[in-house]
PDB file of C-alpha atoms in Angstrom:
ATOM      1  CA  MET A   1     -16.930 -19.368  22.575  1.00 36.00           C
ATOM      2  CA  PRO A   2     -14.197 -22.013  22.710  1.00 35.00           C
ATOM      3  CA  GLY A   3     -11.167 -19.957  23.493  1.00 36.00           C
ATOM      4  CA  ASP A   4      -9.720 -16.752  22.131  1.00 36.00           C
ATOM      5  CA  ARG A   5      -7.808 -18.326  19.359  1.00 32.00           C
ATOM      6  CA  LEU A   6      -9.848 -20.177  16.692  1.00 37.00           C
ATOM      7  CA  SER A   7      -7.527 -21.311  13.870  1.00 38.00           C
ATOM      8  CA  GLN A   8      -9.281 -24.408  12.727  1.00 43.00           C
ATOM      9  CA  GLU A   9      -9.302 -25.107   9.065  1.00 44.00           C
ATOM     10  CA  VAL A  10     -12.373 -25.809   6.952  1.00 47.00           C
ATOM     11  CA  ASN A  11     -12.628 -27.844   3.748  1.00 48.00           C
ATOM     12  CA  THR A  12     -14.812 -26.123   1.253  1.00 47.00           C
ATOM     13  CA  SER A  13     -15.475 -26.505  -2.461  1.00 43.00           C
ATOM     14  CA  ALA A  14     -13.029 -23.594  -2.910  1.00 43.00           C
ATOM     15  CA  GLY A  15     -10.342 -25.433  -1.145  1.00 46.00           C
ATOM     16  CA  ARG A  16      -8.907 -25.238   2.287  1.00 47.00           C
ATOM     17  CA  LEU A  17      -9.207 -22.020   4.330  1.00 50.00           C
ATOM     18  CA  THR A  18      -8.408 -20.802   7.806  1.00 46.00           C
ATOM     19  CA  ARG A  19     -11.544 -20.860   9.690  1.00 48.00           C
ATOM     20  CA  PHE A  20     -10.868 -18.169  12.310  1.00 49.00           C
ATOM     21  CA  ASP A  21      -7.911 -15.937  12.889  1.00 50.00           C
ATOM     22  CA  PRO A  22      -6.990 -14.846  16.467  1.00 55.00           C
ATOM     23  CA  ILE A  23      -9.750 -12.691  17.717  1.00 56.00           C
ATOM     24  CA  PRO A  24      -8.465  -9.085  18.037  1.00 58.00           C
ATOM     25  CA  SER A  25      -8.725  -7.384  21.464  1.00 54.00           C
ATOM     26  CA  TRP A  26     -11.116  -4.751  20.233  1.00 47.00           C
ATOM     27  CA  VAL A  27     -13.658  -7.265  19.292  1.00 51.00           C
ATOM     28  CA  LYS A  28     -14.284  -8.210  22.849  1.00 53.00           C
ATOM     29  CA  SER A  29     -15.091  -4.562  23.872  1.00 55.00           C
ATOM     30  CA  VAL A  30     -18.027  -3.985  21.569  1.00 62.00           C
ATOM     31  CA  PRO A  31     -21.505  -5.524  21.381  1.00 80.00           C
ATOM     32  CA  MET A  32     -22.012  -8.382  18.975  1.00 94.00           C
ATOM     33  CA  GLN A  33     -22.257  -6.979  15.452  1.00 98.00           C
ATOM     34  CA  VAL A  34     -24.408  -8.508  12.761  1.00 98.00           C
ATOM     35  CA  ALA A  35     -23.374  -9.038   9.195  1.00 98.00           C
ATOM     36  CA  ILE A  36     -25.344 -10.195   6.098  1.00 98.00           C
ATOM     37  CA  VAL A  37     -23.293 -11.911   3.352  1.00 98.00           C
ATOM     38  CA  THR A  38     -24.865 -12.664   0.009  1.00 98.00           C
ATOM     39  CA  GLY A  39     -23.494 -15.282  -2.311  1.00 97.00           C
ATOM     40  CA  ALA A  40     -22.392 -17.167   0.871  1.00 97.00           C
ATOM     41  CA  SER A  41     -22.782 -20.641  -0.207  1.00 95.00           C
ATOM     42  CA  SER A  42     -19.283 -20.908  -1.782  1.00 92.00           C
ATOM     43  CA  GLY A  43     -16.095 -19.072  -2.746  1.00 94.00           C
ATOM     44  CA  ILE A  44     -15.660 -15.557  -1.539  1.00 95.00           C
ATOM     45  CA  GLY A  45     -18.947 -15.351   0.124  1.00 97.00           C
ATOM     46  CA  PHE A  46     -18.390 -18.559   2.136  1.00 97.00           C
ATOM     47  CA  GLY A  47     -14.951 -17.386   3.160  1.00 97.00           C
ATOM     48  CA  THR A  48     -16.019 -13.938   4.095  1.00 98.00           C
ATOM     49  CA  ALA A  49     -18.937 -15.237   6.201  1.00 98.00           C
ATOM     50  CA  VAL A  50     -16.532 -17.526   8.112  1.00 98.00           C
ATOM     51  CA  LYS A  51     -13.964 -14.789   8.468  1.00 98.00           C
ATOM     52  CA  LEU A  52     -16.589 -12.269   9.936  1.00 98.00           C
ATOM     53  CA  ALA A  53     -17.761 -14.907  12.332  1.00 98.00           C
ATOM     54  CA  GLY A  54     -14.232 -15.318  13.450  1.00 96.00           C
ATOM     55  CA  MET A  55     -14.431 -11.615  14.591  1.00 97.00           C
ATOM     56  CA  SER A  56     -17.297 -12.618  16.917  1.00 96.00           C
ATOM     57  CA  MET A  57     -19.933 -11.389  14.558  1.00 98.00           C
ATOM     58  CA  ALA A  58     -23.284 -12.984  13.981  1.00 98.00           C
ATOM     59  CA  VAL A  59     -23.519 -13.784  10.383  1.00 98.00           C
ATOM     60  CA  LEU A  60     -26.606 -14.369   8.060  1.00 98.00           C
ATOM     61  CA  GLY A  61     -25.337 -16.178   5.008  1.00 98.00           C
ATOM     62  CA  VAL A  62     -27.557 -15.908   1.941  1.00 98.00           C
ATOM     63  CA  GLY A  63     -27.367 -18.066  -1.187  1.00 97.00           C
ATOM     64  CA  ARG A  64     -29.276 -20.481  -3.381  1.00 95.00           C
ATOM     65  CA  ASP A  65     -27.676 -23.762  -2.398  1.00 95.00           C
ATOM     66  CA  GLU A  66     -29.265 -24.894   0.842  1.00 95.00           C
ATOM     67  CA  LYS A  67     -26.857 -27.759   1.296  1.00 96.00           C
ATOM     68  CA  ARG A  68     -23.774 -25.568   0.987  1.00 96.00           C
ATOM     69  CA  LEU A  69     -25.316 -23.037   3.263  1.00 97.00           C
ATOM     70  CA  GLY A  70     -25.699 -25.896   5.872  1.00 97.00           C
ATOM     71  CA  GLU A  71     -22.011 -26.441   5.477  1.00 97.00           C
ATOM     72  CA  LEU A  72     -21.507 -22.742   6.198  1.00 97.00           C
ATOM     73  CA  ALA A  73     -23.434 -22.955   9.413  1.00 97.00           C
ATOM     74  CA  GLN A  74     -21.375 -25.944  10.465  1.00 96.00           C
ATOM     75  CA  ALA A  75     -18.203 -24.161   9.682  1.00 96.00           C
ATOM     76  CA  ILE A  76     -19.204 -21.265  11.982  1.00 97.00           C
ATOM     77  CA  GLY A  77     -20.120 -23.788  14.503  1.00 95.00           C
ATOM     78  CA  GLU A  78     -22.232 -21.715  16.833  1.00 95.00           C
ATOM     79  CA  PRO A  79     -26.046 -21.698  16.173  1.00 95.00           C
ATOM     80  CA  ALA A  80     -26.544 -18.606  18.229  1.00 96.00           C
ATOM     81  CA  ARG A  81     -24.306 -16.664  15.812  1.00 97.00           C
ATOM     82  CA  ALA A  82     -25.188 -18.242  12.519  1.00 97.00           C
ATOM     83  CA  ALA A  83     -28.209 -18.204  10.261  1.00 98.00           C
ATOM     84  CA  THR A  84     -28.735 -19.085   6.599  1.00 98.00           C
ATOM     85  CA  LEU A  85     -31.318 -18.367   3.991  1.00 98.00           C
ATOM     86  CA  ALA A  86     -31.690 -19.992   0.549  1.00 98.00           C
ATOM     87  CA  VAL A  87     -33.351 -17.514  -1.728  1.00 97.00           C
ATOM     88  CA  ASP A  88     -33.143 -16.115  -5.149  1.00 97.00           C
ATOM     89  CA  LEU A  89     -32.038 -12.500  -4.573  1.00 97.00           C
ATOM     90  CA  THR A  90     -33.459 -11.296  -7.935  1.00 97.00           C
ATOM     91  CA  LEU A  91     -36.998 -11.911  -6.617  1.00 97.00           C
ATOM     92  CA  ASP A  92     -38.904  -8.799  -5.563  1.00 97.00           C
ATOM     93  CA  ALA A  93     -39.564 -10.110  -2.077  1.00 98.00           C
ATOM     94  CA  ALA A  94     -36.037 -11.267  -1.330  1.00 98.00           C
ATOM     95  CA  PRO A  95     -34.372  -8.136   0.219  1.00 98.00           C
ATOM     96  CA  LYS A  96     -37.064  -7.656   2.794  1.00 98.00           C
ATOM     97  CA  GLN A  97     -37.027 -11.414   3.585  1.00 98.00           C
ATOM     98  CA  VAL A  98     -33.309 -11.315   4.191  1.00 98.00           C
ATOM     99  CA  VAL A  99     -33.387  -8.139   6.433  1.00 98.00           C
ATOM    100  CA  ASP A 100     -36.369  -9.273   8.370  1.00 98.00           C
ATOM    101  CA  LEU A 101     -34.597 -12.564   9.166  1.00 98.00           C
ATOM    102  CA  ALA A 102     -31.535 -10.785  10.433  1.00 98.00           C
ATOM    103  CA  LEU A 103     -33.643  -8.370  12.529  1.00 98.00           C
ATOM    104  CA  SER A 104     -35.762 -11.145  13.968  1.00 98.00           C
ATOM    105  CA  ARG A 105     -32.630 -13.088  15.006  1.00 97.00           C
ATOM    106  CA  TRP A 106     -30.466 -10.334  16.303  1.00 98.00           C
ATOM    107  CA  GLY A 107     -32.318  -7.012  16.233  1.00 97.00           C
ATOM    108  CA  ARG A 108     -29.623  -5.084  14.231  1.00 98.00           C
ATOM    109  CA  ILE A 109     -27.631  -4.899  11.050  1.00 98.00           C
ATOM    110  CA  ASP A 110     -24.123  -3.615  11.130  1.00 98.00           C
ATOM    111  CA  PHE A 111     -22.659  -4.871   7.817  1.00 98.00           C
ATOM    112  CA  LEU A 112     -24.034  -5.824   4.449  1.00 98.00           C
ATOM    113  CA  ILE A 113     -21.721  -7.625   2.106  1.00 98.00           C
ATOM    114  CA  ASN A 114     -23.157  -7.651  -1.464  1.00 98.00           C
ATOM    115  CA  ASN A 115     -21.128 -10.413  -2.953  1.00 97.00           C
ATOM    116  CA  ALA A 116     -23.664 -12.586  -4.961  1.00 95.00           C
ATOM    117  CA  GLY A 117     -22.673 -12.795  -8.623  1.00 93.00           C
ATOM    118  CA  VAL A 118     -22.413 -15.000 -11.752  1.00 89.00           C
ATOM    119  CA  GLY A 119     -19.601 -15.465 -14.172  1.00 82.00           C
ATOM    120  CA  SER A 120     -18.846 -16.562 -17.813  1.00 81.00           C
ATOM    121  CA  PRO A 121     -19.979 -13.489 -19.526  1.00 86.00           C
ATOM    122  CA  LYS A 122     -20.085 -12.887 -23.361  1.00 91.00           C
ATOM    123  CA  PRO A 123     -19.012  -9.889 -25.376  1.00 91.00           C
ATOM    124  CA  LEU A 124     -21.624  -7.128 -26.349  1.00 93.00           C
ATOM    125  CA  HIS A 125     -22.559  -8.542 -29.663  1.00 96.00           C
ATOM    126  CA  GLU A 126     -23.091 -12.083 -28.266  1.00 95.00           C
ATOM    127  CA  THR A 127     -25.281 -11.003 -25.229  1.00 95.00           C
ATOM    128  CA  ASP A 128     -28.948 -11.443 -25.633  1.00 96.00           C
ATOM    129  CA  ASP A 129     -31.602  -9.506 -23.546  1.00 97.00           C
ATOM    130  CA  GLN A 130     -32.200 -12.441 -21.236  1.00 96.00           C
ATOM    131  CA  THR A 131     -28.461 -12.700 -20.198  1.00 95.00           C
ATOM    132  CA  LEU A 132     -28.215  -8.947 -19.984  1.00 96.00           C
ATOM    133  CA  ASP A 133     -31.322  -8.772 -17.542  1.00 97.00           C
ATOM    134  CA  HIS A 134     -29.893 -11.705 -15.478  1.00 97.00           C
ATOM    135  CA  PHE A 135     -26.549 -10.201 -15.049  1.00 96.00           C
ATOM    136  CA  LEU A 136     -27.852  -6.672 -14.174  1.00 97.00           C
ATOM    137  CA  GLY A 137     -30.655  -8.146 -12.004  1.00 97.00           C
ATOM    138  CA  LEU A 138     -28.261 -10.263  -9.821  1.00 97.00           C
ATOM    139  CA  MET A 139     -25.212  -7.973  -9.758  1.00 97.00           C
ATOM    140  CA  LEU A 140     -26.700  -4.468  -9.805  1.00 98.00           C
ATOM    141  CA  ARG A 141     -30.509  -4.381  -9.161  1.00 98.00           C
ATOM    142  CA  SER A 142     -30.229  -6.800  -6.264  1.00 98.00           C
ATOM    143  CA  PRO A 143     -27.434  -5.107  -4.366  1.00 98.00           C
ATOM    144  CA  PHE A 144     -29.243  -1.796  -4.929  1.00 98.00           C
ATOM    145  CA  ARG A 145     -32.386  -3.199  -3.374  1.00 98.00           C
ATOM    146  CA  MET A 146     -30.563  -5.025  -0.642  1.00 98.00           C
ATOM    147  CA  ALA A 147     -28.743  -1.837   0.359  1.00 98.00           C
ATOM    148  CA  ARG A 148     -31.979   0.165   0.313  1.00 98.00           C
ATOM    149  CA  GLU A 149     -33.732  -2.359   2.468  1.00 98.00           C
ATOM    150  CA  ALA A 150     -30.886  -2.671   4.898  1.00 98.00           C
ATOM    151  CA  ILE A 151     -29.765   0.888   5.323  1.00 98.00           C
ATOM    152  CA  ALA A 152     -32.996   1.957   6.989  1.00 97.00           C
ATOM    153  CA  HIS A 153     -32.007  -0.274   9.988  1.00 98.00           C
ATOM    154  CA  MET A 154     -28.283   0.737  10.107  1.00 98.00           C
ATOM    155  CA  LYS A 155     -26.827   3.025  12.590  1.00 97.00           C
ATOM    156  CA  GLN A 156     -23.484   4.900  13.126  1.00 97.00           C
ATOM    157  CA  ASP A 157     -20.381   2.753  12.319  1.00 97.00           C
ATOM    158  CA  ALA A 158     -22.363   0.411  10.023  1.00 98.00           C
ATOM    159  CA  ALA A 159     -20.967  -0.280   6.549  1.00 98.00           C
ATOM    160  CA  ILE A 160     -21.849  -1.773   3.152  1.00 98.00           C
ATOM    161  CA  ILE A 161     -19.267  -3.505   1.105  1.00 98.00           C
ATOM    162  CA  ASN A 162     -19.911  -4.256  -2.448  1.00 98.00           C
ATOM    163  CA  VAL A 163     -17.789  -6.917  -4.218  1.00 98.00           C
ATOM    164  CA  THR A 164     -17.202  -5.655  -7.651  1.00 97.00           C
ATOM    165  CA  SER A 165     -14.367  -6.735 -10.036  1.00 94.00           C
ATOM    166  CA  THR A 166     -11.281  -5.573 -11.927  1.00 91.00           C
ATOM    167  CA  PHE A 167     -13.566  -5.673 -14.913  1.00 89.00           C
ATOM    168  CA  ALA A 168     -15.341  -2.544 -13.409  1.00 90.00           C
ATOM    169  CA  HIS A 169     -12.026  -0.684 -13.902  1.00 88.00           C
ATOM    170  CA  VAL A 170     -10.431  -1.970 -17.071  1.00 88.00           C
ATOM    171  CA  GLY A 171     -11.754  -2.946 -20.499  1.00 81.00           C
ATOM    172  CA  GLY A 172     -12.020  -6.600 -19.925  1.00 79.00           C
ATOM    173  CA  LEU A 173     -12.287  -8.944 -23.041  1.00 82.00           C
ATOM    174  CA  ARG A 174     -15.726 -10.586 -23.067  1.00 85.00           C
ATOM    175  CA  GLY A 175     -16.813  -8.523 -20.159  1.00 86.00           C
ATOM    176  CA  GLY A 176     -20.172  -7.561 -21.660  1.00 93.00           C
ATOM    177  CA  ALA A 177     -23.008  -7.422 -19.149  1.00 93.00           C
ATOM    178  CA  TYR A 178     -20.643  -8.389 -16.336  1.00 92.00           C
ATOM    179  CA  SER A 179     -18.541  -5.299 -16.832  1.00 94.00           C
ATOM    180  CA  ALA A 180     -21.610  -3.154 -17.055  1.00 95.00           C
ATOM    181  CA  ALA A 181     -23.085  -4.528 -13.809  1.00 96.00           C
ATOM    182  CA  LYS A 182     -19.859  -4.285 -11.818  1.00 96.00           C
ATOM    183  CA  ALA A 183     -19.099  -0.779 -13.025  1.00 95.00           C
ATOM    184  CA  GLY A 184     -22.638   0.201 -12.051  1.00 97.00           C
ATOM    185  CA  LEU A 185     -22.045  -1.206  -8.559  1.00 98.00           C
ATOM    186  CA  THR A 186     -18.969   0.947  -8.334  1.00 98.00           C
ATOM    187  CA  GLY A 187     -21.118   4.035  -8.979  1.00 98.00           C
ATOM    188  CA  LEU A 188     -23.681   2.900  -6.446  1.00 98.00           C
ATOM    189  CA  THR A 189     -20.816   2.440  -3.873  1.00 98.00           C
ATOM    190  CA  GLN A 190     -19.717   5.995  -4.368  1.00 98.00           C
ATOM    191  CA  HIS A 191     -23.332   7.258  -4.156  1.00 98.00           C
ATOM    192  CA  ILE A 192     -23.985   5.510  -0.887  1.00 98.00           C
ATOM    193  CA  ALA A 193     -20.652   6.735   0.634  1.00 98.00           C
ATOM    194  CA  CYS A 194     -21.607  10.347  -0.299  1.00 98.00           C
ATOM    195  CA  GLN A 195     -25.213  10.276   0.692  1.00 98.00           C
ATOM    196  CA  TYR A 196     -24.941   8.370   4.010  1.00 98.00           C
ATOM    197  CA  GLY A 197     -21.344   8.801   5.190  1.00 98.00           C
ATOM    198  CA  ALA A 198     -22.235  11.894   7.254  1.00 97.00           C
ATOM    199  CA  SER A 199     -24.688   9.688   9.047  1.00 97.00           C
ATOM    200  CA  GLY A 200     -21.866   7.201   9.937  1.00 98.00           C
ATOM    201  CA  ILE A 201     -22.690   4.649   7.404  1.00 98.00           C
ATOM    202  CA  ARG A 202     -19.785   3.942   5.113  1.00 98.00           C
ATOM    203  CA  CYS A 203     -19.684   2.090   1.793  1.00 98.00           C
ATOM    204  CA  ASN A 204     -16.746   0.710  -0.038  1.00 98.00           C
ATOM    205  CA  ALA A 205     -16.037  -1.798  -2.796  1.00 98.00           C
ATOM    206  CA  VAL A 206     -13.599  -4.672  -2.982  1.00 98.00           C
ATOM    207  CA  ALA A 207     -12.585  -5.460  -6.498  1.00 97.00           C
ATOM    208  CA  PRO A 208     -11.048  -9.017  -6.841  1.00 95.00           C
ATOM    209  CA  GLY A 209      -9.156 -10.092  -9.801  1.00 89.00           C
ATOM    210  CA  VAL A 210      -9.354 -13.763 -10.859  1.00 85.00           C
ATOM    211  CA  THR A 211      -9.679 -15.586  -7.563  1.00 85.00           C
ATOM    212  CA  VAL A 212      -9.514 -19.365  -7.352  1.00 81.00           C
ATOM    213  CA  THR A 213     -13.156 -20.349  -6.568  1.00 77.00           C
ATOM    214  CA  PRO A 214     -15.687 -22.782  -7.944  1.00 75.00           C
ATOM    215  CA  MET A 215     -16.920 -20.039 -10.278  1.00 73.00           C
ATOM    216  CA  THR A 216     -13.515 -19.703 -12.006  1.00 74.00           C
ATOM    217  CA  GLU A 217     -12.100 -23.238 -11.752  1.00 72.00           C
ATOM    218  CA  GLY A 218     -13.680 -24.111 -15.138  1.00 72.00           C
ATOM    219  CA  ARG A 219     -12.390 -21.061 -16.904  1.00 73.00           C
ATOM    220  CA  LEU A 220      -8.905 -21.519 -15.547  1.00 74.00           C
ATOM    221  CA  GLN A 221      -8.779 -24.751 -17.518  1.00 76.00           C
ATOM    222  CA  ASP A 222      -8.896 -22.642 -20.655  1.00 78.00           C
ATOM    223  CA  GLU A 223      -5.253 -21.986 -21.746  1.00 79.00           C
ATOM    224  CA  ARG A 224      -6.021 -18.500 -23.060  1.00 80.00           C
ATOM    225  CA  PHE A 225      -7.835 -17.450 -19.979  1.00 77.00           C
ATOM    226  CA  ARG A 226      -5.136 -18.838 -17.732  1.00 78.00           C
ATOM    227  CA  ARG A 227      -2.329 -17.208 -19.684  1.00 81.00           C
ATOM    228  CA  MET A 228      -4.067 -13.811 -19.614  1.00 78.00           C
ATOM    229  CA  ASN A 229      -4.081 -13.905 -15.834  1.00 77.00           C
ATOM    230  CA  VAL A 230      -1.141 -15.864 -14.779  1.00 81.00           C
ATOM    231  CA  GLU A 231       1.326 -14.359 -17.286  1.00 85.00           C
ATOM    232  CA  MET A 232       0.089 -10.785 -16.738  1.00 81.00           C
ATOM    233  CA  THR A 233       0.079 -10.721 -12.848  1.00 86.00           C
ATOM    234  CA  PRO A 234       3.183  -9.478 -11.220  1.00 86.00           C
ATOM    235  CA  HIS A 235       2.943 -12.004  -8.313  1.00 92.00           C
ATOM    236  CA  THR A 236       3.867 -15.568  -7.692  1.00 88.00           C
ATOM    237  CA  ARG A 237       0.304 -16.856  -7.652  1.00 90.00           C
ATOM    238  CA  LEU A 238      -3.384 -16.065  -8.311  1.00 88.00           C
ATOM    239  CA  GLY A 239      -5.772 -14.666  -5.802  1.00 88.00           C
ATOM    240  CA  ARG A 240      -7.220 -16.805  -3.024  1.00 94.00           C
ATOM    241  CA  VAL A 241     -10.550 -16.500  -1.196  1.00 94.00           C
ATOM    242  CA  GLU A 242      -8.698 -15.560   2.019  1.00 96.00           C
ATOM    243  CA  ASP A 243      -7.175 -12.468   0.201  1.00 96.00           C
ATOM    244  CA  VAL A 244     -10.532 -10.997  -0.510  1.00 97.00           C
ATOM    245  CA  ALA A 245     -12.169 -12.138   2.765  1.00 97.00           C
ATOM    246  CA  SER A 246      -9.430 -10.524   4.720  1.00 98.00           C
ATOM    247  CA  THR A 247      -9.861  -7.250   2.795  1.00 98.00           C
ATOM    248  CA  ILE A 248     -13.609  -7.193   3.500  1.00 98.00           C
ATOM    249  CA  ALA A 249     -13.006  -8.015   7.173  1.00 98.00           C
ATOM    250  CA  PHE A 250     -10.604  -5.119   7.394  1.00 98.00           C
ATOM    251  CA  LEU A 251     -13.214  -2.742   5.980  1.00 98.00           C
ATOM    252  CA  CYS A 252     -15.502  -3.971   8.733  1.00 98.00           C
ATOM    253  CA  SER A 253     -12.984  -3.360  11.478  1.00 97.00           C
ATOM    254  CA  PRO A 254     -12.002  -0.096  13.357  1.00 97.00           C
ATOM    255  CA  GLY A 255      -8.868  -0.052  11.117  1.00 97.00           C
ATOM    256  CA  GLY A 256     -11.132   0.606   8.162  1.00 98.00           C
ATOM    257  CA  SER A 257     -13.390   3.052   9.833  1.00 97.00           C
ATOM    258  CA  PHE A 258     -12.173   6.119   7.939  1.00 98.00           C
ATOM    259  CA  ILE A 259     -12.271   4.460   4.550  1.00 98.00           C
ATOM    260  CA  ASN A 260     -15.288   5.563   2.620  1.00 98.00           C
ATOM    261  CA  GLY A 261     -16.306   5.639  -1.067  1.00 98.00           C
ATOM    262  CA  GLN A 262     -13.240   3.607  -2.068  1.00 98.00           C
ATOM    263  CA  THR A 263     -12.497   0.601  -4.168  1.00 98.00           C
ATOM    264  CA  ILE A 264      -9.727  -1.767  -2.904  1.00 98.00           C
ATOM    265  CA  VAL A 265      -8.490  -3.861  -5.818  1.00 97.00           C
ATOM    266  CA  VAL A 266      -7.248  -7.309  -4.860  1.00 96.00           C
ATOM    267  CA  ASP A 267      -5.593  -8.613  -7.953  1.00 90.00           C
ATOM    268  CA  GLY A 268      -1.808  -8.877  -7.264  1.00 91.00           C
ATOM    269  CA  GLY A 269      -1.157  -5.963  -9.670  1.00 89.00           C
ATOM    270  CA  TRP A 270      -2.894  -7.317 -12.712  1.00 82.00           C
ATOM    271  CA  SER A 271      -4.999  -4.242 -13.428  1.00 89.00           C
ATOM    272  CA  SER A 272      -2.564  -1.463 -12.548  1.00 88.00           C
ATOM    273  CA  THR A 273       0.572  -2.672 -14.369  1.00 90.00           C
ATOM    274  CA  LYS A 274       1.562  -3.758 -17.931  1.00 87.00           C
ATOM    275  CA  TYR A 275       3.434  -6.742 -16.610  1.00 84.00           C
ATOM    276  CA  LEU A 276       4.310  -9.728 -18.824  1.00 85.00           C
ATOM    277  CA  SER A 277       6.047 -12.716 -17.558  1.00 88.00           C
ATOM    278  CA  ASP A 278       9.299 -14.064 -19.037  1.00 89.00           C
ATOM    279  CA  PHE A 279       7.298 -16.833 -20.681  1.00 87.00           C
ATOM    280  CA  ALA A 280       4.933 -14.319 -22.236  1.00 85.00           C
ATOM    281  CA  LEU A 281       7.825 -12.119 -23.480  1.00 83.00           C
ATOM    282  CA  THR A 282       9.693 -15.017 -25.122  1.00 86.00           C
ATOM    283  CA  SER A 283       6.728 -16.834 -26.554  1.00 85.00           C
ATOM    284  CA  ALA A 284       5.954 -16.800 -30.298  1.00 81.00           C
ATOM    285  CA  TRP A 285       3.448 -14.268 -31.495  1.00 76.00           C
ATOM    286  CA  THR A 286       0.312 -15.396 -33.232  1.00 76.00           C
ATOM    287  CA  ALA A 287      -1.254 -13.166 -35.869  1.00 74.00           C
ATOM    288  CA  ARG A 288      -4.882 -12.260 -35.047  1.00 70.00           C
TER     289      ARG A 288
END
């Protein structure tokens, strides 16, 4: 590895992010750990994969976009510690294919990051069965099956981190099938923590608020959506990929080793306060 401090920056479709933070001293004292990150071709998944690689882990990045996965491998920069797989995770054969690749490359699985998702949901009355099945298939059925496949190969001190959403905790407008899938993933997180925690396998969820990624860039152009998030967040900015990736990395570190069955919300206070900005408080009201 080229030195103990890797702080290069990488240009991604989600913007510019720090490639590797200083490697903590504890990393050098443990065998190389292996992480699987789904939805790794962009946004939070890409940033998380790079972050974990910076902790000297081997990382298998899973996504649909082969070109962007190639960019991920280049960002990690060490072929011995990077593998990618372009696959549709909703396919029945996908979880075994992912797990088999990790085991064939490195012989172990320490962390599973279930991050793959899709946005732009519709409210209940506008959601057809095809959309419902797609959202539940990708963001609930797939993580369930990935966890089921991976957990058989996990040992003590392993962990599963499920990326959920603030919409799993509050009644989000237009949440529909997205809210249902993410809330279900919260329930799965708690079950895994209870069932397997005594065997040394932890499970937690990270619930981002609106984070600036390729998936949200379009929606942030919508004035109503932007106001709902910017003017109701008691912070100076919206969330960044690094905010979420750092939280996931913490849950994979010794510092997070006694955290189990929890959801860490990363939203700048959006979901836990009734904040309104001065702009929102002084704006004219429009009758519904």
